[in-house]
XYZ file of C-alpha atoms in Angstrom:
312
model
C -117.469 72.696 -160.628
C -115.249 69.711 -161.246
C -116.879 67.067 -159.597
C -113.430 64.698 -160.251
C -111.334 67.578 -159.112
C -113.924 66.938 -155.947
C -113.202 63.075 -155.338
C -109.373 63.255 -155.724
C -109.171 66.336 -153.264
C -111.380 63.748 -150.647
C -109.695 61.307 -150.726
C -106.283 62.967 -150.518
C -108.056 65.110 -147.164
C -109.021 61.385 -145.428
C -104.966 59.743 -146.410
C -104.305 62.930 -144.719
C -106.229 62.582 -141.618
C -105.310 58.905 -141.493
C -101.754 59.875 -140.582
C -102.279 62.713 -138.238
C -104.197 60.046 -136.346
C -101.017 58.057 -136.263
C -98.983 61.045 -135.421
C -101.193 61.955 -132.969
C -101.950 57.933 -131.099
C -97.684 57.796 -130.960
C -96.972 61.071 -129.873
C -99.591 60.324 -127.086
C -97.693 56.854 -126.122
C -94.721 59.056 -126.090
C -96.383 61.564 -123.254
C -97.609 58.153 -121.673
C -94.463 56.364 -121.275
C -91.166 59.226 -121.921
C -89.032 57.345 -121.021
C -89.579 54.834 -124.258
C -87.094 56.617 -126.357
C -84.262 56.293 -124.314
C -84.707 52.847 -123.739
C -85.171 51.711 -126.974
C -81.524 53.767 -127.676
C -80.182 52.321 -124.751
C -81.515 48.767 -125.803
C -80.117 49.385 -130.424
C -76.445 48.552 -129.508
C -77.497 45.532 -127.619
C -79.614 44.510 -129.558
C -77.541 45.201 -132.687
C -74.507 43.517 -130.303
C -76.981 39.532 -130.329
C -77.894 40.439 -134.199
C -73.514 40.330 -135.153
C -73.254 37.789 -132.894
C -76.200 35.742 -134.482
C -74.464 36.303 -137.520
C -71.564 35.595 -137.293
C -72.170 32.453 -135.230
C -74.318 31.911 -138.268
C -70.698 32.540 -140.896
C -68.576 30.320 -138.675
C -71.026 27.465 -138.427
C -71.305 27.424 -142.399
C -68.015 27.179 -142.575
C -67.194 24.748 -140.315
C -69.912 22.709 -141.259
C -68.605 23.102 -145.187
C -65.098 21.819 -144.175
C -66.463 18.738 -142.279
C -68.381 18.467 -146.124
C -65.504 18.542 -147.811
C -63.725 16.420 -145.114
C -66.050 13.515 -145.605
C -66.486 13.406 -148.902
C -62.881 12.734 -148.830
C -63.598 10.714 -146.881
C -66.164 8.682 -149.096
C -64.679 8.873 -152.461
C -61.150 6.944 -150.801
C -63.379 3.987 -149.383
C -65.230 3.919 -152.518
C -61.756 3.763 -154.930
C -60.184 1.491 -152.139
C -63.533 -1.035 -152.472
C -63.154 -0.992 -156.641
C -65.652 1.275 -157.198
C -66.976 2.384 -160.489
C -66.110 6.050 -161.341
C -69.683 6.913 -161.881
C -70.625 5.342 -158.748
C -68.555 7.879 -157.305
C -69.472 10.930 -158.665
C -72.871 10.042 -158.376
C -72.606 9.323 -154.867
C -70.407 12.229 -153.816
C -73.050 14.066 -155.357
C -75.802 13.329 -153.552
C -73.994 13.054 -150.493
C -72.780 16.707 -151.227
C -76.224 17.828 -152.582
C -78.113 16.185 -148.909
C -75.243 17.718 -146.434
C -75.966 21.473 -147.460
C -79.617 20.967 -147.057
C -79.113 20.361 -143.313
C -76.535 22.497 -143.126
C -78.900 24.835 -144.504
C -82.198 24.103 -142.462
C -79.133 24.154 -138.831
C -78.731 28.433 -140.141
C -82.539 28.344 -140.602
C -83.056 27.608 -137.091
C -80.239 29.943 -135.653
C -82.289 33.079 -137.732
C -85.271 31.852 -136.010
C -87.418 30.167 -139.073
C -89.547 26.828 -138.195
C -87.590 23.710 -139.018
C -90.370 22.293 -139.075
C -91.990 24.590 -141.746
C -88.709 24.356 -143.892
C -88.906 20.384 -143.693
C -92.801 20.024 -144.526
C -91.871 22.556 -147.503
C -88.715 20.976 -148.785
C -90.234 17.175 -148.338
C -93.749 18.505 -150.662
C -91.678 19.822 -153.200
C -90.145 16.446 -153.615
C -93.404 14.561 -153.708
C -94.049 17.053 -156.252
C -91.419 15.960 -158.561
C -91.337 12.969 -157.968
C -94.408 12.520 -159.473
C -94.212 14.983 -161.783
C -90.861 12.959 -163.216
C -91.550 9.259 -162.092
C -90.549 7.415 -165.124
C -86.759 9.515 -164.874
C -87.058 8.131 -160.723
C -87.430 4.873 -161.970
C -84.466 4.685 -165.062
C -82.295 6.795 -162.228
C -82.709 4.170 -159.311
C -81.948 1.410 -161.920
C -79.080 3.635 -163.108
C -77.781 3.276 -158.949
C -78.653 -0.638 -158.891
C -76.594 -1.396 -161.929
C -73.758 1.154 -160.832
C -73.523 -0.676 -157.767
C -74.571 -4.191 -158.282
C -72.418 -4.023 -161.901
C -73.977 -7.468 -163.519
C -72.539 -5.904 -166.710
C -69.309 -3.238 -167.866
C -68.700 -1.433 -169.815
C -66.435 -3.323 -172.869
C -68.966 -6.603 -172.062
C -70.804 -8.390 -174.446
C -75.473 -8.037 -173.211
C -78.727 -9.962 -173.841
C -81.341 -7.947 -172.823
C -84.221 -11.185 -172.895
C -87.501 -8.881 -173.191
C -86.764 -7.547 -175.906
C -84.262 -9.691 -177.070
C -81.960 -6.504 -177.554
C -78.029 -7.449 -177.605
C -74.360 -6.003 -178.027
C -71.251 -4.331 -176.601
C -71.374 -2.370 -173.642
C -70.289 1.377 -174.647
C -71.422 3.826 -171.742
C -73.238 2.991 -168.540
C -74.967 6.616 -167.841
C -77.807 7.043 -164.348
C -80.874 7.190 -167.103
C -79.214 4.930 -169.747
C -76.977 2.036 -171.163
C -75.855 3.098 -174.580
C -74.863 -0.308 -175.962
C -73.512 -1.210 -180.161
C -75.156 -3.903 -181.361
C -74.124 -5.936 -183.962
C -74.627 -4.540 -187.349
C -73.469 -0.956 -185.232
C -76.805 0.637 -184.081
C -76.121 2.546 -180.866
C -79.581 1.596 -178.402
C -79.828 3.366 -175.452
C -81.344 0.652 -172.946
C -83.650 2.596 -169.977
C -82.041 1.213 -167.087
C -85.612 0.181 -165.157
C -85.929 -1.887 -166.889
C -82.321 -3.572 -167.412
C -82.116 -3.557 -163.467
C -85.570 -5.810 -163.060
C -85.258 -7.274 -166.833
C -83.079 -10.717 -166.890
C -79.933 -9.931 -168.457
C -77.177 -12.538 -170.386
C -73.879 -11.486 -170.283
C -71.887 -13.571 -172.737
C -68.112 -12.067 -171.609
C -68.759 -12.203 -167.873
C -66.177 -15.763 -168.658
C -63.311 -16.174 -170.042
C -64.773 -18.529 -172.764
C -67.837 -19.018 -175.119
C -69.897 -21.961 -176.469
C -70.724 -22.532 -179.988
C -73.291 -25.046 -181.210
C -73.739 -26.605 -184.494
C -76.374 -29.213 -185.197
C -75.600 -31.174 -188.059
C -77.942 -33.892 -189.875
C -77.366 -36.802 -191.621
C -79.376 -39.821 -192.908
C -79.712 -43.281 -191.392
C -77.658 -45.203 -193.368
C -74.651 -42.698 -193.144
C -71.708 -43.264 -190.803
C -72.376 -41.936 -187.191
C -68.209 -42.300 -186.226
C -67.041 -40.915 -189.706
C -69.224 -38.339 -189.822
C -67.863 -37.139 -186.246
C -64.236 -37.462 -187.173
C -65.534 -34.889 -189.930
C -66.658 -32.375 -187.098
C -64.193 -32.716 -184.782
C -61.191 -32.158 -187.762
C -63.271 -29.498 -188.793
C -62.886 -27.525 -184.593
C -59.228 -27.465 -185.120
C -58.429 -26.599 -188.998
C -61.012 -23.444 -187.742
C -58.167 -20.713 -185.510
C -60.982 -19.444 -183.510
C -61.585 -22.202 -181.963
C -60.181 -23.932 -178.587
C -58.592 -27.573 -179.425
C -56.812 -28.598 -176.682
C -57.703 -28.534 -172.509
C -61.022 -28.006 -170.818
C -63.666 -27.697 -171.978
C -63.058 -29.602 -175.203
C -64.872 -30.263 -178.518
C -67.790 -32.942 -178.497
C -69.745 -34.296 -181.244
C -72.874 -36.319 -180.036
C -75.896 -37.975 -181.348
C -78.700 -35.547 -179.769
C -82.015 -37.413 -181.366
C -83.099 -39.576 -183.804
C -85.826 -37.531 -186.046
C -87.480 -38.839 -188.534
C -85.928 -37.951 -191.632
C -82.072 -38.002 -189.547
C -79.927 -38.645 -187.041
C -78.708 -35.362 -185.691
C -74.838 -34.731 -184.106
C -74.668 -31.512 -182.593
C -71.207 -30.059 -182.926
C -70.035 -28.081 -178.928
C -67.093 -26.706 -179.619
C -65.500 -23.607 -177.290
C -63.562 -20.238 -178.082
C -62.009 -17.567 -176.940
C -64.667 -14.287 -175.635
C -61.823 -11.884 -177.275
C -62.558 -13.841 -180.721
C -66.322 -12.795 -179.381
C -66.824 -10.866 -182.598
C -66.479 -14.075 -185.021
C -69.063 -15.791 -182.921
C -71.547 -15.729 -186.199
C -69.505 -16.231 -188.857
C -67.584 -19.281 -187.095
C -70.757 -20.951 -187.640
C -71.183 -20.000 -190.784
C -67.834 -20.891 -191.339
C -68.243 -24.476 -189.900
C -72.317 -25.305 -191.895
C -70.201 -24.803 -195.367
C -67.679 -26.720 -194.869
C -69.253 -29.591 -193.251
C -71.621 -29.759 -196.437
C -68.561 -29.729 -198.302
C -66.731 -32.491 -195.933
C -69.645 -34.348 -195.901
C -70.397 -34.798 -199.736
C -66.528 -35.253 -200.563
C -66.849 -38.560 -197.378
C -69.724 -39.632 -199.153
C -72.281 -38.680 -195.839
C -75.908 -37.805 -196.818
C -77.708 -34.756 -195.749
C -80.777 -36.070 -196.079
C -84.008 -34.173 -197.270
C -87.321 -33.804 -195.018
C -88.948 -37.323 -195.988
C -92.827 -38.855 -195.535
C -93.606 -42.061 -196.125
C -97.316 -43.232 -197.676
C -98.230 -46.768 -197.999
C -101.336 -47.830 -200.153
C -103.480 -50.263 -199.629
C -105.542 -51.866 -202.311
C -108.022 -53.759 -201.207
C -108.006 -57.621 -202.899
């Protein structure tokens, strides 16, 4: 005798028995209340109509809500354009507003379908907290990018320097997470917006003019006024520097050092020529050395006086 077949037969008999019990209970319920089926059939059109009305209401709410969202986005864009907001700011805020309003609309539709709104809000909140913890660094850069785009401490084309990292260059693009700059030697640097929004930033392009400061040391026996005139003449020969108007170029004595008298040349040039900043300083230094040699103005080496006392 096959025992395995017997086991299958027993299990099948048990399932048949359970199904028979369910059918018998259903028949007994119908015998006790013969009008149950008829009432169910009578209520069926009303329930179907109620469900259809609810679905139709949800569709109408979704259509009206979508149109209101589009209208609000248009109004927001016009307001941002009117106040001169950056294109990246407009796109970002439009995306945030769109997603937020559609989430609210979905919650309203879920409530109309009979779902528990508090449960859905708690679920969305827990998901947001989980994502926030996982992307903490990225969210910091994201928030920094929003601040940079709104406050606009610098924009594309400005020459900036991050004081903490000492990285400087021309801003090429302000993105949501990073700011792309091109350094003086042609490298592309990606600076995190979270750091830029919290660190000290120097914007060299915000004003129309920029100052160049050069120091020159001359000997104590040299003519200070003559050296001053030579340096001022070099300013007028340099095409990138501003010669007239304010602020005017100036040369003054900064300090009396151990081996020399230190003169400081301060001049200004237009920000349009900021790429010539380093070259201008080099040209002034080279020309000053040549002109000082011609005029007999000595540029001394560092000197130390030593006095030797001999016993009698």
